[in-house]
Amino acid sequence: MLDFRALFDALPGRFLVVLPDDPHFTIAAVSDAYLQAAKQSRQIVGRSVMDVFPDTHRELIASFHRVFASDGAVQFLVHRLEDVNELRASEMLFSRAFEKAPIGMVLTTPEGQIMEMNRAYLDMLGYTREELAARDSRHFTHPDDVAPTRRFYASFQDGTHTMATIEKRYIHKDGRIVWARASSSMHREKGRPAQLIAIIEDITERKRVEAALREQLRLTEAITTNASVALFIMDNRHQCIFMNPAAETLTGFTFEEIQGRALHSVIHFQRADGSFYPLEECPLCRVLHENNQVHGEEVFIHKEGHFYPVAYAASPIREGAGVIGTVIELLDIGGRKRMESDLRASKERLQQVFAQAPVAIIVLRGRDFVVELANPPYQALLQGRNLLGRRFAESVPELGQHVWDALNHVMDTGEPFLASEWSISYDSDKDGEIEDHWFNLVYSPIREPDSSVSGVIAVLTEVTPQVLARRELETVNRELEEFAYVASHDLQEPLRNVSIYSELLSRTYSHALDDRAVEFLAFINEGSARMESLIRDLLSYSRIVHKDGLPAGVADLSLSLAQARYALEKRIEETGAVITAQPLPKVQGDTSQMAQVFQNLLSNALKYRKPEVPPEVHISANLEGGQWLISVQDNGIGFDPQYAERIFGLFKRLHKDEYPGTGLGLAICKRIVERYRGRMWAEGRLGEGSTIYMALPE
C-alpha cells in the first residue's frame, strides 16, 4: 500500500502542514526540503509552530494557505518556504504566461479598477492597454450588466465569495456585443482583500449556438405541440417517454397515464376482431429489433374502448451502431375511411342512377369521342351496336354534321349545348333505313381539376312520338280553324237574310199579327242578333289564328288603349266609369289587335260592375325580368278563384243568364297575347273585383 506520508516528505517543494482547528498550530507534516532550508530536524513534527519558530511564528502563521475539502471545509493549513531566486523565476514565468495566455486575464483592485490585463483580453475588446488603464469595467460593460457586475465585485469584498464566476456582456470598441465568462478569485493579504484575478473567456459563439439551440428547441416544441399528427417516442423497452397533445387527443390518454408503460399494451393490444395482438407481431415494436422504418395502416384502441383506424410511420432512433428507441407518428384516418366508404356508396348509387335513369346518358372522352359509358336507355336507342370503348363515329357513322359540330363546340368552349326537339336522323334498329328522330338534349363538358375539358356527357330524352303527335294535332287544328273561319264567314249571309226578313215582316205586317206572333218575331230578332254577335266573335278569333304565321310588329299600348276607350266612349259615359292608366310601353305585337284586347277587357269591366256603383278601372305597367307586366284592375263583382283558368276558354261564361255575351272575349284576348309570346292570367274574389294580367316580352 502506498505510504502517502513518505511520499509527502520526499516532495522537492518546501512545505509545512498544520491542522486548521489546532490553536497551538501543531506541525502535522513537513517535507525534507523544508527541514533543510529551515535548518531543522524531523523532530519538529508534533511540536507547536510557536515553540519551533519563536521569533518568526507570527509572519509564518499569517502566510499559511488554506486547503479546502470537496465539501468546502478547510482541511489543512500549508506554509511554503520560497527561495528568492525561485520566486523571481516563478514571477517571470507567471508574467510570461499571463501575457501569452490564449484567454483573457485581468488583475483588478477589490473595487474592480483594472491593474493589469493581457493581450488576449485587449484583443477581445478591441482596446489598447492605454485606453483601459486605470478604468473599471463598467465603461465597456453592457448597460444591463453593470449592476450585476457591481454585485459580483461586492461579494468578494464582503467575504461572500473567494472564487466565483459570472457571465456578462462587454461592448467591443466597434460597438458589437461580446459575451464573456469571468472566473475570478480574490487574493487576500493579512485577511483583507488585496487584488482580484479574473480569467475572461469569450463565449460569444457559445451564446450564439445556445440561442440557436433554444430557438431550435422552441420550434421543435412548437412543431410537436401544434402538430396535427400524433407523435410518440418509445425507449428500448417499448415504454412511452413522450407524446404530444395530438397524441393525447387521439388516444384519449394523458401522457401521465401512459408514461413509463409499454405503449403496445395500452393502445394496441387487441385486433379489430377482438383477438389478442402479441407485441412481437406488432410492426411498430419490431422496428426496435429490426432497425428499419415501417409504415402502413392499423386499428388502435381508444381509452373509452372503441377502435379507430390510423395510418402509422415508425422510425428507429439510432445511437452509434445501436437502436435506443422508436419515433412513431399516427394519423387518424377515420374521416378518410368514412369518406372512402361514402364515396363507394355514392359511386354505387350513381351507378344505380346511371343504369336506372329514365333518360338516355352517354359519356364521351377525348377529341375522338370514345364511348366510356352508356346506360341501358341510350343503348336501346342504338339497338345491336357495340358502343363501349369505341369511337362514337365508328359506332354511328350516319350521324349528321350538326351533331359533330355541337360536340366540338362543347369541347372547344367548355359551354354546354342545349336543344329542344332537335332532329337527329339515324338507323335505330339496323334495318338499313335511316329514320327521323327528335330529342330534348344537353351536351355538358367534363372538366378536369385544371379546368380543361376532357369529354362530353350527353343526356337525351326522345320526344319523337310527341313531335309526331303534335304535328298531327297541328294539322287537325289548322283544318278545324279553317273550317271555323269558313263556317263563321259563310253563316253570316243566311243569318243576315233571317234578320232582314224577320225585321220586314215585323214592320210591314205587325198590324195584322196578334200579340203572340209579335212575341215570336221578337224572339227571332233577338236570337238573330245573338247569333250574329257569336259569329262575329268566332270570325275574329279565326282571323287571329290565320295571322299566327305573320311577323310581329311593334304595338304602342298607349295608342291601343286610346282606341279602345274611343270605341267604348258612349258606354263609359252611360255607366259613369272612371278609367285611369299609367304610361304604357311599346311591345312586340299589333296596335289594332292590342286595342281589341283592351276593348274586351274594358267592356267586361263595364258589363260586370256592381249595381249602383260606378265602375273604376286602373291600367298599370311594370318592367320585371325582361317582361312588361300589364294589369287591368276593376272594382266589379269579381269571380270565384277556382274559375281563374276557365274564364279564358272558348264559349265559357260564368253568368249566362244575368249578363249578355258569347264567351269568346277573353279567349280572343288570350290568343292575341300568346301570339306575341306573352302570357295572360286572372286573379279575383267574389265581390272584390278582378285583375287581368298580361306579361309581354320587352
mmCIF file of N, CA and C in Angstrom, residues 333-442:
data_model
loop_
_atom_site.group_PDB
_atom_site.id
_atom_site.type_symbol
_atom_site.label_atom_id
_atom_site.label_comp_id
_atom_site.label_asym_id
_atom_site.label_seq_id
_atom_site.Cartn_x
_atom_site.Cartn_y
_atom_site.Cartn_z
ATOM 1 N N ILE A 333 -57.253 8.323 -39.515
ATOM 2 C CA ILE A 333 -57.828 8.245 -40.861
ATOM 3 C C ILE A 333 -59.289 7.819 -40.804
ATOM 4 N N GLY A 334 -59.902 8.004 -39.628
ATOM 5 C CA GLY A 334 -61.319 7.660 -39.518
ATOM 6 C C GLY A 334 -62.167 8.456 -40.482
ATOM 7 N N GLY A 335 -61.869 9.782 -40.577
ATOM 8 C CA GLY A 335 -62.622 10.617 -41.511
ATOM 9 C C GLY A 335 -62.408 10.182 -42.937
ATOM 10 N N ARG A 336 -61.126 9.851 -43.267
ATOM 11 C CA ARG A 336 -60.846 9.408 -44.629
ATOM 12 C C ARG A 336 -61.537 8.096 -44.939
ATOM 13 N N LYS A 337 -61.538 7.190 -43.955
ATOM 14 C CA LYS A 337 -62.211 5.902 -44.160
ATOM 15 C C LYS A 337 -63.707 6.099 -44.371
ATOM 16 N N ARG A 338 -64.283 7.023 -43.578
ATOM 17 C CA ARG A 338 -65.715 7.300 -43.757
ATOM 18 C C ARG A 338 -65.971 7.910 -45.125
ATOM 19 N N MET A 339 -65.061 8.823 -45.534
ATOM 20 C CA MET A 339 -65.217 9.427 -46.862
ATOM 21 C C MET A 339 -65.087 8.369 -47.958
ATOM 22 N N GLU A 340 -64.127 7.445 -47.775
ATOM 23 C CA GLU A 340 -63.970 6.383 -48.767
ATOM 24 C C GLU A 340 -65.211 5.517 -48.827
ATOM 25 N N SER A 341 -65.767 5.215 -47.632
ATOM 26 C CA SER A 341 -66.995 4.415 -47.592
ATOM 27 C C SER A 341 -68.146 5.165 -48.248
ATOM 28 N N ASP A 342 -68.249 6.465 -47.905
ATOM 29 C CA ASP A 342 -69.312 7.275 -48.507
ATOM 30 C C ASP A 342 -69.120 7.387 -50.013
ATOM 31 N N LEU A 343 -67.838 7.490 -50.434
ATOM 32 C CA LEU A 343 -67.564 7.607 -51.862
ATOM 33 C C LEU A 343 -67.948 6.326 -52.592
ATOM 34 N N ARG A 344 -67.605 5.185 -51.974
ATOM 35 C CA ARG A 344 -68.003 3.917 -52.594
ATOM 36 C C ARG A 344 -69.516 3.814 -52.695
ATOM 37 N N ALA A 345 -70.194 4.191 -51.584
ATOM 38 C CA ALA A 345 -71.659 4.142 -51.605
ATOM 39 C C ALA A 345 -72.216 5.114 -52.642
ATOM 40 N N SER A 346 -71.570 6.310 -52.725
ATOM 41 C CA SER A 346 -72.030 7.291 -53.703
ATOM 42 C C SER A 346 -71.842 6.778 -55.122
ATOM 43 N N LYS A 347 -70.678 6.118 -55.359
ATOM 44 C CA LYS A 347 -70.434 5.568 -56.690
ATOM 45 C C LYS A 347 -71.459 4.484 -57.029
ATOM 46 N N GLU A 348 -71.764 3.658 -56.016
ATOM 47 C CA GLU A 348 -72.755 2.609 -56.252
ATOM 48 C C GLU A 348 -74.122 3.216 -56.558
ATOM 49 N N ARG A 349 -74.481 4.256 -55.770
ATOM 50 C CA ARG A 349 -75.764 4.919 -56.036
ATOM 51 C C ARG A 349 -75.759 5.571 -57.407
ATOM 52 N N LEU A 350 -74.609 6.192 -57.756
ATOM 53 C CA LEU A 350 -74.514 6.841 -59.058
ATOM 54 C C LEU A 350 -74.638 5.816 -60.179
ATOM 55 N N GLN A 351 -73.990 4.656 -59.985
ATOM 56 C CA GLN A 351 -74.107 3.612 -60.997
ATOM 57 C C GLN A 351 -75.544 3.126 -61.115
ATOM 58 N N GLN A 352 -76.230 3.030 -59.957
ATOM 59 C CA GLN A 352 -77.636 2.615 -59.992
ATOM 60 C C GLN A 352 -78.485 3.666 -60.708
ATOM 61 N N VAL A 353 -78.232 4.932 -60.349
ATOM 62 C CA VAL A 353 -78.988 6.007 -61.001
ATOM 63 C C VAL A 353 -78.685 6.023 -62.491
ATOM 64 N N PHE A 354 -77.397 5.874 -62.818
ATOM 65 C CA PHE A 354 -76.985 5.878 -64.223
ATOM 66 C C PHE A 354 -77.671 4.746 -64.984
ATOM 67 N N ALA A 355 -77.691 3.561 -64.342
ATOM 68 C CA ALA A 355 -78.275 2.404 -65.021
ATOM 69 C C ALA A 355 -79.792 2.487 -65.083
ATOM 70 N N GLN A 356 -80.419 3.075 -64.026
ATOM 71 C CA GLN A 356 -81.876 3.075 -63.933
ATOM 72 C C GLN A 356 -82.504 4.388 -64.371
ATOM 73 N N ALA A 357 -81.683 5.351 -64.768
ATOM 74 C CA ALA A 357 -82.227 6.649 -65.180
ATOM 75 C C ALA A 357 -83.180 6.472 -66.357
ATOM 76 N N PRO A 358 -84.315 7.163 -66.330
ATOM 77 C CA PRO A 358 -85.276 7.022 -67.426
ATOM 78 C C PRO A 358 -84.843 7.754 -68.697
ATOM 79 N N VAL A 359 -83.788 8.554 -68.601
ATOM 80 C CA VAL A 359 -83.293 9.272 -69.768
ATOM 81 C C VAL A 359 -82.035 8.587 -70.277
ATOM 82 N N ALA A 360 -81.705 8.812 -71.526
ATOM 83 C CA ALA A 360 -80.520 8.223 -72.134
ATOM 84 C C ALA A 360 -79.297 9.061 -71.777
ATOM 85 N N ILE A 361 -78.217 8.400 -71.299
ATOM 86 C CA ILE A 361 -76.987 9.095 -70.904
ATOM 87 C C ILE A 361 -75.811 8.380 -71.543
ATOM 88 N N ILE A 362 -74.891 9.167 -72.108
ATOM 89 C CA ILE A 362 -73.673 8.611 -72.684
ATOM 90 C C ILE A 362 -72.509 9.522 -72.318
ATOM 91 N N VAL A 363 -71.348 8.917 -72.025
ATOM 92 C CA VAL A 363 -70.144 9.661 -71.679
ATOM 93 C C VAL A 363 -69.129 9.444 -72.790
ATOM 94 N N LEU A 364 -68.679 10.558 -73.388
ATOM 95 C CA LEU A 364 -67.714 10.516 -74.492
ATOM 96 C C LEU A 364 -66.422 11.182 -74.043
ATOM 97 N N ARG A 365 -65.280 10.517 -74.268
ATOM 98 C CA ARG A 365 -63.989 11.025 -73.813
ATOM 99 C C ARG A 365 -63.111 11.404 -74.998
ATOM 100 N N GLY A 366 -62.397 12.545 -74.825
ATOM 101 C CA GLY A 366 -61.397 12.968 -75.791
ATOM 102 C C GLY A 366 -61.985 13.520 -77.072
ATOM 103 N N ARG A 367 -61.076 13.995 -77.918
ATOM 104 C CA ARG A 367 -61.478 14.568 -79.207
ATOM 105 C C ARG A 367 -62.025 13.503 -80.159
ATOM 106 N N ASP A 368 -61.689 12.236 -79.900
ATOM 107 C CA ASP A 368 -62.216 11.160 -80.741
ATOM 108 C C ASP A 368 -63.597 10.705 -80.270
ATOM 109 N N PHE A 369 -64.035 11.245 -79.132
ATOM 110 C CA PHE A 369 -65.355 10.914 -78.576
ATOM 111 C C PHE A 369 -65.506 9.399 -78.421
ATOM 112 N N VAL A 370 -64.577 8.843 -77.647
ATOM 113 C CA VAL A 370 -64.635 7.411 -77.350
ATOM 114 C C VAL A 370 -65.696 7.187 -76.282
ATOM 115 N N VAL A 371 -66.547 6.193 -76.483
ATOM 116 C CA VAL A 371 -67.656 5.927 -75.566
ATOM 117 C C VAL A 371 -67.107 5.264 -74.307
ATOM 118 N N GLU A 372 -67.210 5.973 -73.179
ATOM 119 C CA GLU A 372 -66.751 5.434 -71.896
ATOM 120 C C GLU A 372 -67.889 4.739 -71.163
ATOM 121 N N LEU A 373 -69.065 5.348 -71.178
ATOM 122 C CA LEU A 373 -70.242 4.771 -70.528
ATOM 123 C C LEU A 373 -71.469 5.057 -71.378
ATOM 124 N N ALA A 374 -72.403 4.129 -71.331
ATOM 125 C CA ALA A 374 -73.694 4.330 -71.994
ATOM 126 C C ALA A 374 -74.723 3.516 -71.216
ATOM 127 N N ASN A 375 -75.720 4.186 -70.664
ATOM 128 C CA ASN A 375 -76.687 3.451 -69.848
ATOM 129 C C ASN A 375 -77.683 2.706 -70.737
ATOM 130 N N PRO A 376 -78.461 1.781 -70.159
ATOM 131 C CA PRO A 376 -79.399 0.967 -70.956
ATOM 132 C C PRO A 376 -80.350 1.773 -71.841
ATOM 133 N N PRO A 377 -80.965 2.884 -71.333
ATOM 134 C CA PRO A 377 -81.845 3.642 -72.228
ATOM 135 C C PRO A 377 -81.124 4.171 -73.471
ATOM 136 N N TYR A 378 -79.815 4.546 -73.315
ATOM 137 C CA TYR A 378 -79.098 5.018 -74.501
ATOM 138 C C TYR A 378 -78.808 3.862 -75.448
ATOM 139 N N GLN A 379 -78.407 2.735 -74.899
ATOM 140 C CA GLN A 379 -78.130 1.583 -75.745
ATOM 141 C C GLN A 379 -79.388 1.129 -76.481
ATOM 142 N N ALA A 380 -80.565 1.366 -75.850
ATOM 143 C CA ALA A 380 -81.822 1.000 -76.510
ATOM 144 C C ALA A 380 -82.088 1.871 -77.732
ATOM 145 N N LEU A 381 -81.517 3.098 -77.745
ATOM 146 C CA LEU A 381 -81.689 3.960 -78.911
ATOM 147 C C LEU A 381 -80.911 3.437 -80.116
ATOM 148 N N LEU A 382 -79.843 2.668 -79.835
ATOM 149 C CA LEU A 382 -78.982 2.152 -80.902
ATOM 150 C C LEU A 382 -78.891 0.632 -80.757
ATOM 151 N N GLN A 383 -79.962 -0.016 -81.090
ATOM 152 C CA GLN A 383 -80.045 -1.456 -80.872
ATOM 153 C C GLN A 383 -79.008 -2.207 -81.713
ATOM 154 N N GLY A 384 -78.375 -3.183 -81.046
ATOM 155 C CA GLY A 384 -77.456 -4.059 -81.754
ATOM 156 C C GLY A 384 -76.115 -3.450 -82.083
ATOM 157 N N ARG A 385 -75.757 -2.325 -81.449
ATOM 158 C CA ARG A 385 -74.465 -1.691 -81.750
ATOM 159 C C ARG A 385 -73.536 -1.819 -80.552
ATOM 160 N N ASN A 386 -72.288 -2.109 -80.846
ATOM 161 C CA ASN A 386 -71.257 -2.196 -79.817
ATOM 162 C C ASN A 386 -70.689 -0.794 -79.604
ATOM 163 N N LEU A 387 -70.951 -0.188 -78.427
ATOM 164 C CA LEU A 387 -70.582 1.206 -78.192
ATOM 165 C C LEU A 387 -69.339 1.368 -77.327
ATOM 166 N N LEU A 388 -69.260 0.651 -76.213
ATOM 167 C CA LEU A 388 -68.235 0.900 -75.201
ATOM 168 C C LEU A 388 -66.823 0.699 -75.754
ATOM 169 N N GLY A 389 -65.966 1.699 -75.470
ATOM 170 C CA GLY A 389 -64.572 1.614 -75.861
ATOM 171 C C GLY A 389 -64.304 1.939 -77.316
ATOM 172 N N ARG A 390 -65.313 2.286 -78.072
ATOM 173 C CA ARG A 390 -65.134 2.585 -79.496
ATOM 174 C C ARG A 390 -65.400 4.061 -79.759
ATOM 175 N N ARG A 391 -64.804 4.558 -80.853
ATOM 176 C CA ARG A 391 -65.100 5.920 -81.275
ATOM 177 C C ARG A 391 -66.566 5.998 -81.676
ATOM 178 N N PHE A 392 -67.220 7.075 -81.239
ATOM 179 C CA PHE A 392 -68.654 7.214 -81.489
ATOM 180 C C PHE A 392 -68.941 7.249 -82.986
ATOM 181 N N ALA A 393 -68.016 7.850 -83.750
ATOM 182 C CA ALA A 393 -68.225 7.940 -85.195
ATOM 183 C C ALA A 393 -68.187 6.565 -85.853
ATOM 184 N N GLU A 394 -67.422 5.640 -85.258
ATOM 185 C CA GLU A 394 -67.381 4.290 -85.804
ATOM 186 C C GLU A 394 -68.675 3.541 -85.503
ATOM 187 N N SER A 395 -69.253 3.806 -84.352
ATOM 188 C CA SER A 395 -70.474 3.106 -83.962
ATOM 189 C C SER A 395 -71.696 3.664 -84.675
ATOM 190 N N VAL A 396 -71.736 4.976 -84.886
ATOM 191 C CA VAL A 396 -72.902 5.607 -85.523
ATOM 192 C C VAL A 396 -72.396 6.511 -86.645
ATOM 193 N N PRO A 397 -71.947 5.950 -87.743
ATOM 194 C CA PRO A 397 -71.354 6.778 -88.815
ATOM 195 C C PRO A 397 -72.364 7.633 -89.558
ATOM 196 N N GLU A 398 -73.669 7.326 -89.462
ATOM 197 C CA GLU A 398 -74.654 8.045 -90.260
ATOM 198 C C GLU A 398 -75.096 9.363 -89.628
ATOM 199 N N LEU A 399 -74.567 9.713 -88.438
ATOM 200 C CA LEU A 399 -74.980 10.958 -87.784
ATOM 201 C C LEU A 399 -74.626 12.165 -88.640
ATOM 202 N N GLY A 400 -75.496 13.162 -88.622
ATOM 203 C CA GLY A 400 -75.298 14.373 -89.412
ATOM 204 C C GLY A 400 -74.193 15.248 -88.855
ATOM 205 N N GLN A 401 -73.702 16.157 -89.691
ATOM 206 C CA GLN A 401 -72.603 17.036 -89.305
ATOM 207 C C GLN A 401 -72.981 17.948 -88.142
ATOM 208 N N HIS A 402 -74.276 18.302 -88.038
ATOM 209 C CA HIS A 402 -74.690 19.211 -86.966
ATOM 210 C C HIS A 402 -74.444 18.590 -85.583
ATOM 211 N N VAL A 403 -74.485 17.258 -85.466
ATOM 212 C CA VAL A 403 -74.207 16.597 -84.184
ATOM 213 C C VAL A 403 -72.735 16.783 -83.818
ATOM 214 N N TRP A 404 -71.835 16.548 -84.780
ATOM 215 C CA TRP A 404 -70.404 16.691 -84.516
ATOM 216 C C TRP A 404 -70.041 18.151 -84.257
ATOM 217 N N ASP A 405 -70.706 19.063 -84.937
ATOM 218 C CA ASP A 405 -70.457 20.489 -84.686
ATOM 219 C C ASP A 405 -70.808 20.854 -83.243
ATOM 220 N N ALA A 406 -71.924 20.323 -82.771
ATOM 221 C CA ALA A 406 -72.346 20.619 -81.395
ATOM 222 C C ALA A 406 -71.372 20.027 -80.381
ATOM 223 N N LEU A 407 -70.925 18.779 -80.599
ATOM 224 C CA LEU A 407 -69.977 18.147 -79.679
ATOM 225 C C LEU A 407 -68.645 18.896 -79.663
ATOM 226 N N ASN A 408 -68.146 19.278 -80.825
ATOM 227 C CA ASN A 408 -66.880 20.013 -80.897
ATOM 228 C C ASN A 408 -66.999 21.400 -80.268
ATOM 229 N N HIS A 409 -68.165 21.996 -80.378
ATOM 230 C CA HIS A 409 -68.386 23.309 -79.747
ATOM 231 C C HIS A 409 -68.242 23.195 -78.229
ATOM 232 N N VAL A 410 -68.779 22.133 -77.646
ATOM 233 C CA VAL A 410 -68.658 21.928 -76.199
ATOM 234 C C VAL A 410 -67.192 21.722 -75.820
ATOM 235 N N MET A 411 -66.461 20.926 -76.605
ATOM 236 C CA MET A 411 -65.050 20.680 -76.312
ATOM 237 C C MET A 411 -64.223 21.956 -76.449
ATOM 238 N N ASP A 412 -64.537 22.784 -77.434
ATOM 239 C CA ASP A 412 -63.751 23.987 -77.706
ATOM 240 C C ASP A 412 -64.018 25.096 -76.693
ATOM 241 N N THR A 413 -65.273 25.272 -76.322
ATOM 242 C CA THR A 413 -65.654 26.422 -75.487
ATOM 243 C C THR A 413 -65.880 26.071 -74.029
ATOM 244 N N GLY A 414 -66.141 24.785 -73.740
ATOM 245 C CA GLY A 414 -66.484 24.412 -72.378
ATOM 246 C C GLY A 414 -67.883 24.836 -71.988
ATOM 247 N N GLU A 415 -68.671 25.263 -72.968
ATOM 248 C CA GLU A 415 -70.046 25.687 -72.697
ATOM 249 C C GLU A 415 -71.007 24.556 -73.062
ATOM 250 N N PRO A 416 -72.036 24.343 -72.244
ATOM 251 C CA PRO A 416 -72.994 23.280 -72.563
ATOM 252 C C PRO A 416 -73.826 23.640 -73.797
ATOM 253 N N PHE A 417 -74.308 22.619 -74.465
ATOM 254 C CA PHE A 417 -75.175 22.796 -75.634
ATOM 255 C C PHE A 417 -76.537 22.227 -75.279
ATOM 256 N N LEU A 418 -77.580 23.042 -75.444
ATOM 257 C CA LEU A 418 -78.942 22.628 -75.136
ATOM 258 C C LEU A 418 -79.793 22.734 -76.392
ATOM 259 N N ALA A 419 -80.656 21.773 -76.563
ATOM 260 C CA ALA A 419 -81.547 21.794 -77.725
ATOM 261 C C ALA A 419 -82.878 21.159 -77.346
ATOM 262 N N SER A 420 -83.927 21.690 -77.929
ATOM 263 C CA SER A 420 -85.275 21.163 -77.702
ATOM 264 C C SER A 420 -85.858 20.705 -79.031
ATOM 265 N N GLU A 421 -86.362 19.486 -79.005
ATOM 266 C CA GLU A 421 -86.940 18.879 -80.205
ATOM 267 C C GLU A 421 -85.949 18.967 -81.362
ATOM 268 N N TRP A 422 -84.720 18.521 -81.073
ATOM 269 C CA TRP A 422 -83.617 18.569 -82.042
ATOM 270 C C TRP A 422 -83.707 17.339 -82.930
ATOM 271 N N SER A 423 -83.643 17.559 -84.194
ATOM 272 C CA SER A 423 -83.785 16.461 -85.156
ATOM 273 C C SER A 423 -82.442 15.770 -85.384
ATOM 274 N N ILE A 424 -82.406 14.448 -85.175
ATOM 275 C CA ILE A 424 -81.228 13.621 -85.452
ATOM 276 C C ILE A 424 -81.698 12.409 -86.251
ATOM 277 N N SER A 425 -81.136 12.242 -87.408
ATOM 278 C CA SER A 425 -81.528 11.125 -88.274
ATOM 279 C C SER A 425 -80.483 10.015 -88.179
ATOM 280 N N TYR A 426 -80.936 8.799 -87.922
ATOM 281 C CA TYR A 426 -80.038 7.648 -87.851
ATOM 282 C C TYR A 426 -80.873 6.368 -87.961
ATOM 283 N N ASP A 427 -80.163 5.258 -88.111
ATOM 284 C CA ASP A 427 -80.803 3.944 -88.211
ATOM 285 C C ASP A 427 -80.888 3.360 -86.807
ATOM 286 N N SER A 428 -82.059 3.386 -86.206
ATOM 287 C CA SER A 428 -82.203 2.977 -84.813
ATOM 288 C C SER A 428 -82.223 1.465 -84.628
ATOM 289 N N ASP A 429 -82.631 0.708 -85.635
ATOM 290 C CA ASP A 429 -82.772 -0.742 -85.472
ATOM 291 C C ASP A 429 -81.915 -1.542 -86.439
ATOM 292 N N LYS A 430 -80.959 -0.874 -87.135
ATOM 293 C CA LYS A 430 -80.024 -1.519 -88.061
ATOM 294 C C LYS A 430 -80.747 -2.316 -89.154
ATOM 295 N N ASP A 431 -81.855 -1.717 -89.634
ATOM 296 C CA ASP A 431 -82.554 -2.370 -90.747
ATOM 297 C C ASP A 431 -82.143 -1.761 -92.084
ATOM 298 N N GLY A 432 -81.181 -0.851 -92.058
ATOM 299 C CA GLY A 432 -80.696 -0.231 -93.280
ATOM 300 C C GLY A 432 -81.410 1.038 -93.658
ATOM 301 N N GLU A 433 -82.451 1.413 -92.918
ATOM 302 C CA GLU A 433 -83.211 2.624 -93.228
ATOM 303 C C GLU A 433 -82.978 3.661 -92.135
ATOM 304 N N ILE A 434 -82.706 4.886 -92.568
ATOM 305 C CA ILE A 434 -82.475 5.985 -91.623
ATOM 306 C C ILE A 434 -83.798 6.682 -91.338
ATOM 307 N N GLU A 435 -84.120 6.811 -90.047
ATOM 308 C CA GLU A 435 -85.379 7.445 -89.643
ATOM 309 C C GLU A 435 -85.084 8.799 -88.990
ATOM 310 N N ASP A 436 -86.111 9.634 -88.988
ATOM 311 C CA ASP A 436 -86.018 10.928 -88.299
ATOM 312 C C ASP A 436 -86.413 10.741 -86.839
ATOM 313 N N HIS A 437 -85.584 11.286 -85.943
ATOM 314 C CA HIS A 437 -85.870 11.254 -84.505
ATOM 315 C C HIS A 437 -85.695 12.662 -83.949
ATOM 316 N N TRP A 438 -86.439 12.939 -82.885
ATOM 317 C CA TRP A 438 -86.332 14.245 -82.234
ATOM 318 C C TRP A 438 -86.015 14.035 -80.754
ATOM 319 N N PHE A 439 -85.141 14.915 -80.234
ATOM 320 C CA PHE A 439 -84.684 14.778 -78.850
ATOM 321 C C PHE A 439 -84.652 16.151 -78.163
ATOM 322 N N ASN A 440 -84.954 16.120 -76.882
ATOM 323 C CA ASN A 440 -84.564 17.205 -75.986
ATOM 324 C C ASN A 440 -83.250 16.760 -75.355
ATOM 325 N N LEU A 441 -82.205 17.553 -75.499
ATOM 326 C CA LEU A 441 -80.890 17.064 -75.062
ATOM 327 C C LEU A 441 -80.020 18.173 -74.500
ATOM 328 N N VAL A 442 -79.030 17.729 -73.709
ATOM 329 C CA VAL A 442 -77.998 18.623 -73.161
ATOM 330 C C VAL A 442 -76.658 17.934 -73.338
#
